[in-house]
Short mmCIF file of C-alpha atoms (C1' of nucleotides) in Angstrom, two decimals:
data_model
loop_
_atom_site.label_atom_id
_atom_site.label_comp_id
_atom_site.label_asym_id
_atom_site.label_seq_id
_atom_site.Cartn_x
_atom_site.Cartn_y
_atom_site.Cartn_z
CA MET A 36 -53.25 -192.25 -85.56
CA THR A 37 -56.46 -190.61 -84.46
CA GLU A 38 -58.96 -189.41 -87.03
CA ARG A 39 -60.74 -186.18 -86.27
CA PRO A 40 -64.49 -186.37 -86.98
CA ASP A 41 -64.23 -183.73 -89.68
CA ARG A 42 -61.68 -185.82 -91.54
CA LEU A 43 -63.73 -188.95 -92.06
CA PRO A 44 -64.14 -189.88 -95.73
CA LEU A 45 -67.59 -189.48 -97.25
CA ASP A 46 -68.76 -192.80 -98.60
CA ARG A 47 -70.33 -193.46 -101.95
CA ALA A 48 -73.86 -193.31 -100.51
CA PHE A 49 -73.32 -189.57 -100.07
CA PHE A 50 -73.20 -189.18 -103.85
CA HIS A 51 -75.88 -191.76 -104.51
CA ARG A 52 -78.65 -189.16 -104.09
CA PRO A 53 -80.34 -186.62 -106.34
CA VAL A 54 -77.89 -183.98 -107.50
CA LEU A 55 -79.92 -181.12 -106.01
CA ASP A 56 -79.54 -182.74 -102.59
CA VAL A 57 -75.85 -183.44 -103.02
CA ALA A 58 -74.78 -180.05 -104.40
CA PRO A 59 -75.61 -177.83 -101.38
CA ASP A 60 -74.48 -180.63 -99.05
CA LEU A 61 -70.99 -180.45 -100.58
CA LEU A 62 -70.48 -176.90 -99.30
CA GLY A 63 -68.08 -176.85 -96.37
CA ARG A 64 -66.75 -180.30 -97.18
CA THR A 65 -63.05 -180.95 -97.62
CA LEU A 66 -61.76 -181.96 -101.03
CA VAL A 67 -58.37 -183.65 -100.88
CA ARG A 68 -55.93 -183.82 -103.75
CA ARG A 69 -52.95 -186.07 -103.06
CA THR A 70 -49.99 -185.38 -105.33
CA PRO A 71 -46.47 -186.83 -105.24
CA GLU A 72 -45.38 -183.46 -103.87
CA GLY A 73 -47.93 -183.63 -101.06
CA PRO A 74 -51.59 -182.95 -100.34
CA VAL A 75 -53.66 -179.89 -101.15
CA GLU A 76 -57.03 -179.53 -99.45
CA VAL A 77 -59.84 -177.08 -100.09
CA ARG A 78 -63.01 -176.28 -98.19
CA LEU A 79 -65.67 -176.13 -100.89
CA THR A 80 -67.49 -172.80 -101.02
CA GLU A 81 -69.26 -172.77 -104.41
CA VAL A 82 -70.75 -175.52 -106.60
CA GLU A 83 -73.19 -175.96 -109.47
CA ALA A 84 -75.60 -178.82 -110.14
CA TYR A 85 -75.97 -180.34 -113.62
CA ALA A 86 -78.95 -182.60 -113.92
CA GLY A 87 -78.30 -185.06 -116.72
CA PRO A 88 -79.63 -185.45 -120.27
CA ALA A 89 -82.79 -183.42 -119.54
CA ASP A 90 -80.74 -180.38 -118.47
CA PRO A 91 -79.94 -178.03 -121.38
CA GLY A 92 -76.96 -176.65 -119.45
CA SER A 93 -75.35 -180.05 -118.97
CA HIS A 94 -72.65 -181.68 -121.03
CA ALA A 95 -74.90 -184.74 -120.88
CA TYR A 96 -77.63 -182.93 -122.82
CA ARG A 97 -78.31 -184.90 -126.01
CA GLY A 98 -76.86 -188.03 -124.50
CA ARG A 99 -73.62 -189.85 -124.08
CA THR A 100 -70.44 -188.92 -125.97
CA PRO A 101 -66.82 -189.96 -125.49
CA ARG A 102 -66.16 -186.83 -123.48
CA ASN A 103 -69.05 -187.10 -121.00
CA ALA A 104 -69.03 -190.92 -120.65
CA VAL A 105 -67.86 -190.76 -117.03
CA MET A 106 -71.02 -188.87 -116.05
CA PHE A 107 -73.07 -191.89 -117.10
CA GLY A 108 -71.09 -194.12 -114.77
CA PRO A 109 -71.20 -194.68 -111.00
CA PRO A 110 -71.44 -191.78 -108.53
CA GLY A 111 -68.47 -190.55 -106.53
CA HIS A 112 -66.15 -190.43 -109.53
CA ALA A 113 -64.49 -187.35 -111.02
CA TYR A 114 -65.58 -185.96 -114.36
CA VAL A 115 -62.78 -183.70 -115.62
CA TYR A 116 -63.14 -181.77 -118.84
CA PHE A 117 -60.91 -179.39 -120.74
CA THR A 118 -62.31 -176.07 -121.91
CA TYR A 119 -61.43 -172.80 -123.65
CA GLY A 120 -58.25 -174.37 -124.94
CA MET A 121 -56.44 -173.96 -121.64
CA TRP A 122 -58.37 -174.97 -118.56
CA HIS A 123 -59.64 -177.97 -116.71
CA CYS A 124 -62.76 -178.19 -114.56
CA LEU A 125 -63.61 -180.81 -111.95
CA ASN A 126 -67.02 -182.37 -111.31
CA LEU A 127 -68.22 -185.15 -109.06
CA VAL A 128 -70.74 -187.59 -110.47
CA CYS A 129 -73.96 -187.88 -108.43
CA GLY A 130 -77.24 -189.73 -108.31
CA PRO A 131 -78.02 -193.31 -109.20
CA GLU A 132 -75.75 -194.68 -111.91
CA GLY A 133 -76.91 -193.74 -115.37
CA THR A 134 -78.61 -190.46 -114.44
CA ALA A 135 -75.52 -188.64 -115.73
CA SER A 136 -75.78 -185.83 -113.22
CA GLY A 137 -72.91 -184.15 -111.47
CA VAL A 138 -71.68 -181.22 -109.45
CA LEU A 139 -69.16 -178.73 -110.82
CA LEU A 140 -66.74 -177.68 -108.09
CA ARG A 141 -66.48 -173.94 -108.72
CA ALA A 142 -64.51 -172.56 -105.80
CA GLY A 143 -62.96 -173.27 -102.45
CA GLU A 144 -60.68 -172.06 -99.74
CA VAL A 145 -57.28 -173.75 -99.59
CA ILE A 146 -56.90 -175.02 -96.03
CA ARG A 147 -53.87 -177.24 -96.45
CA GLY A 148 -50.93 -177.27 -98.83
CA VAL A 149 -51.16 -173.54 -99.53
CA GLU A 150 -47.52 -173.37 -100.55
CA LEU A 151 -47.95 -176.17 -103.07
CA ALA A 152 -51.15 -174.61 -104.42
CA ARG A 153 -49.29 -171.33 -104.89
CA ARG A 154 -46.68 -173.15 -106.94
CA HIS A 155 -49.46 -174.52 -109.16
CA ARG A 156 -51.00 -171.05 -109.49
CA PRO A 157 -48.21 -168.48 -109.33
CA THR A 158 -50.42 -165.74 -110.76
CA ALA A 159 -52.80 -165.75 -107.78
CA ARG A 160 -52.61 -162.40 -106.04
CA ASN A 161 -53.60 -163.72 -102.63
CA ASP A 162 -54.62 -166.91 -100.88
CA HIS A 163 -58.37 -166.58 -101.22
CA GLU A 164 -58.01 -166.33 -105.00
CA LEU A 165 -56.06 -169.58 -105.28
CA ALA A 166 -59.21 -171.61 -105.98
CA LYS A 167 -61.71 -168.82 -106.77
CA GLY A 168 -63.25 -170.19 -109.96
CA PRO A 169 -63.55 -173.70 -111.39
CA ALA A 170 -60.42 -173.63 -113.57
CA ARG A 171 -58.45 -171.96 -110.80
CA LEU A 172 -59.56 -174.67 -108.39
CA ALA A 173 -58.49 -177.40 -110.79
CA THR A 174 -55.15 -175.67 -111.41
CA ALA A 175 -54.44 -175.11 -107.71
CA LEU A 176 -55.09 -178.82 -107.13
CA ASP A 177 -53.11 -179.95 -110.18
CA VAL A 178 -56.17 -181.63 -111.68
CA ASP A 179 -56.18 -182.53 -115.36
CA ARG A 180 -57.75 -185.17 -117.56
CA SER A 181 -55.50 -187.87 -116.16
CA LEU A 182 -57.96 -187.76 -113.22
CA ASN A 183 -61.04 -188.14 -115.40
CA GLY A 184 -62.93 -191.10 -113.95
CA ALA A 185 -60.91 -191.16 -110.72
CA ASP A 186 -62.85 -192.52 -107.74
CA ALA A 187 -63.13 -189.97 -104.94
CA CYS A 188 -64.41 -192.69 -102.58
CA ASP A 189 -61.47 -195.02 -103.04
CA GLY A 190 -59.71 -194.69 -99.71
CA PRO A 191 -57.00 -192.67 -97.97
CA GLU A 192 -54.26 -193.14 -100.57
CA ALA A 193 -56.22 -192.24 -103.68
CA PRO A 194 -55.25 -189.16 -105.69
CA LEU A 195 -58.65 -187.63 -104.96
CA GLY A 196 -60.80 -187.81 -101.85
CA ILE A 197 -63.57 -186.04 -100.02
CA LEU A 198 -63.87 -185.65 -96.24
CA THR A 199 -66.73 -184.71 -93.92
CA GLY A 200 -65.45 -181.21 -93.19
CA THR A 201 -68.01 -178.86 -91.66
CA PRO A 202 -71.41 -178.96 -93.38
CA VAL A 203 -72.97 -175.54 -93.88
CA PRO A 204 -76.42 -174.85 -92.38
CA PRO A 205 -79.09 -173.92 -94.95
CA SER A 206 -79.33 -170.40 -93.52
CA ARG A 207 -75.79 -169.67 -94.72
CA ILE A 208 -76.31 -171.10 -98.22
CA ARG A 209 -77.31 -168.88 -101.13
CA GLN A 210 -78.41 -169.99 -104.56
CA GLY A 211 -78.79 -168.40 -107.98
CA PRO A 212 -78.38 -168.98 -111.71
CA ARG A 213 -75.42 -170.97 -113.00
CA THR A 214 -72.42 -169.03 -114.21
CA GLY A 215 -71.71 -168.92 -117.93
CA VAL A 216 -74.70 -171.09 -118.82
CA GLY A 217 -76.94 -169.73 -121.56
CA GLY A 218 -80.23 -170.51 -123.22
CA ALA A 219 -82.80 -172.67 -121.50
CA GLY A 220 -80.18 -173.89 -119.04
CA ALA A 221 -79.87 -170.40 -117.55
CA THR A 222 -83.26 -170.40 -115.87
CA GLN A 223 -82.48 -172.91 -113.13
CA PRO A 224 -81.00 -171.48 -109.89
CA TRP A 225 -78.66 -174.40 -109.46
CA ARG A 226 -75.54 -172.58 -108.33
CA PHE A 227 -74.97 -172.82 -104.58
CA TRP A 228 -72.46 -170.88 -102.50
CA ILE A 229 -71.60 -169.95 -98.93
CA ASP A 230 -72.94 -166.48 -98.21
CA GLY A 231 -70.21 -163.88 -97.90
CA ASP A 232 -67.24 -166.19 -98.41
CA ARG A 233 -64.29 -164.41 -100.00
CA SER A 234 -63.35 -167.36 -102.20
CA VAL A 235 -66.69 -167.39 -104.09
CA SER A 236 -66.23 -166.43 -107.74
CA PRO A 237 -68.11 -163.44 -109.19
CA TYR A 238 -71.20 -164.24 -111.25
CA ARG A 239 -70.75 -163.92 -114.99
CA ALA A 240 -73.64 -164.15 -117.40
CA HIS A 241 -73.36 -166.28 -120.49
CA THR A 242 -71.38 -164.47 -123.22
CA PRO A 243 -71.43 -166.14 -126.63
CA ARG A 244 -68.02 -165.94 -128.25
CA ARG A 245 -67.97 -164.50 -131.70
CA ARG A 246 -65.39 -166.07 -133.90
CA GLY A 247 -63.39 -164.19 -136.53
CA ARG A 248 -63.56 -160.42 -136.88
CA ALA A 249 -66.73 -159.96 -138.89
CA ALA A 250 -69.30 -159.18 -136.24
CA GLY A 251 -72.25 -158.43 -138.41
CA ARG A 252 -74.86 -157.19 -136.04
CA THR A 253 -74.75 -154.50 -133.42
CA GLU A 254 -78.19 -155.47 -132.26
CA LEU A 255 -76.92 -157.37 -129.26
CA ASP A 256 -79.26 -157.49 -126.36
CA SER A 257 -78.28 -155.94 -123.08
CA ALA A 258 -77.94 -158.46 -120.32
CA GLY A 259 -80.66 -158.11 -117.75
CA ARG A 260 -79.35 -157.19 -114.36
CA ASP A 261 -81.07 -158.11 -111.14
CA ALA A 262 -81.03 -155.90 -108.09
"C1'" DA B 220 -64.89 -150.98 -109.88
"C1'" DT B 221 -66.37 -152.65 -114.15
"C1'" DT B 222 -65.89 -153.86 -119.03
"C1'" DT B 223 -63.51 -155.66 -122.99
"C1'" DG B 224 -60.91 -158.71 -126.01
"C1'" DG B 225 -57.38 -162.26 -126.70
"C1'" DA B 226 -55.45 -166.72 -125.89
"C1'" DT B 227 -56.07 -171.49 -126.64
"C1'" DA B 228 -57.48 -176.54 -128.38
"C1'" DC B 229 -60.94 -179.68 -127.87
"C1'" DT B 230 -65.73 -181.53 -128.90
"C1'" DC B 231 -69.55 -182.28 -131.60
"C1'" DT B 232 -72.32 -180.79 -135.94
"C1'" DG C 116 -66.66 -174.84 -138.64
"C1'" DA C 117 -68.66 -172.91 -134.51
"C1'" DG C 118 -69.16 -172.83 -129.81
"C1'" DT C 119 -67.20 -173.42 -125.24
"C1'" DA C 120 -69.78 -174.92 -117.28
"C1'" DT C 121 -62.70 -169.61 -118.24
"C1'" DC C 122 -58.93 -166.60 -116.94
"C1'" DC C 123 -55.97 -162.67 -117.41
"C1'" DA C 124 -54.26 -158.16 -118.81
"C1'" DA C 125 -55.44 -153.90 -120.33
"C1'" DA C 126 -58.43 -150.09 -120.84
"C1'" DT C 127 -62.10 -147.29 -119.11
"C1'" DA C 128 -64.30 -144.45 -115.47
#
DNA sequence: ATTTGGATACTCT
DNA sequence: GAGTATCCAAATA
């Protein structure tokens, strides 16, 4: 069987670099999810970098916990977390082991296994919304915490893999603030996406959730909007 | 087209 | 107990 050049697996050295180098380099790559039902593949179109314990936006901020332990391990592995009571999100660990940095896979275009992805996400209105958003991407690929720690560089039979795909030239890459990240972590423009791609998720500023019904103050600030 | 509020359960303080 | 690297339906315009 002949391997096309765009279907060669990326080796671990790809991830063994600073996260800000890896994140934009992941755009255009092919993420493979192999399920018992068959494969689903996405072309990555949007990612975010999280830079370890020094990054206020990162789960690794304030050090290692049971949840984020995988981020402190070797690069090329999946860090899957559960959020908002319903959703999973998929990251790939980057950098030298112990730096606890990773890339959140925020969106992609399903290029293989569309029918299977639709079954995982029956509410998607059209194909370019199947993986438009990090939880949608995880759902379309049937990713949950059973894949936390899975090695994406473990060969052609592994449940998760990453292939060369078609790297995106810098001129087609845009960057801006990370979605949903507040406080000091909001200042870094560490979200990267492919300019104009339909599967890129809309930017949403950080919105603190107010619990209960007593919302004391009306003095909420208006979110600054850039032109 | 854009904004709002609800659902949901896990993680760490 | 409070906050969350979200999504969806419903309401507004």
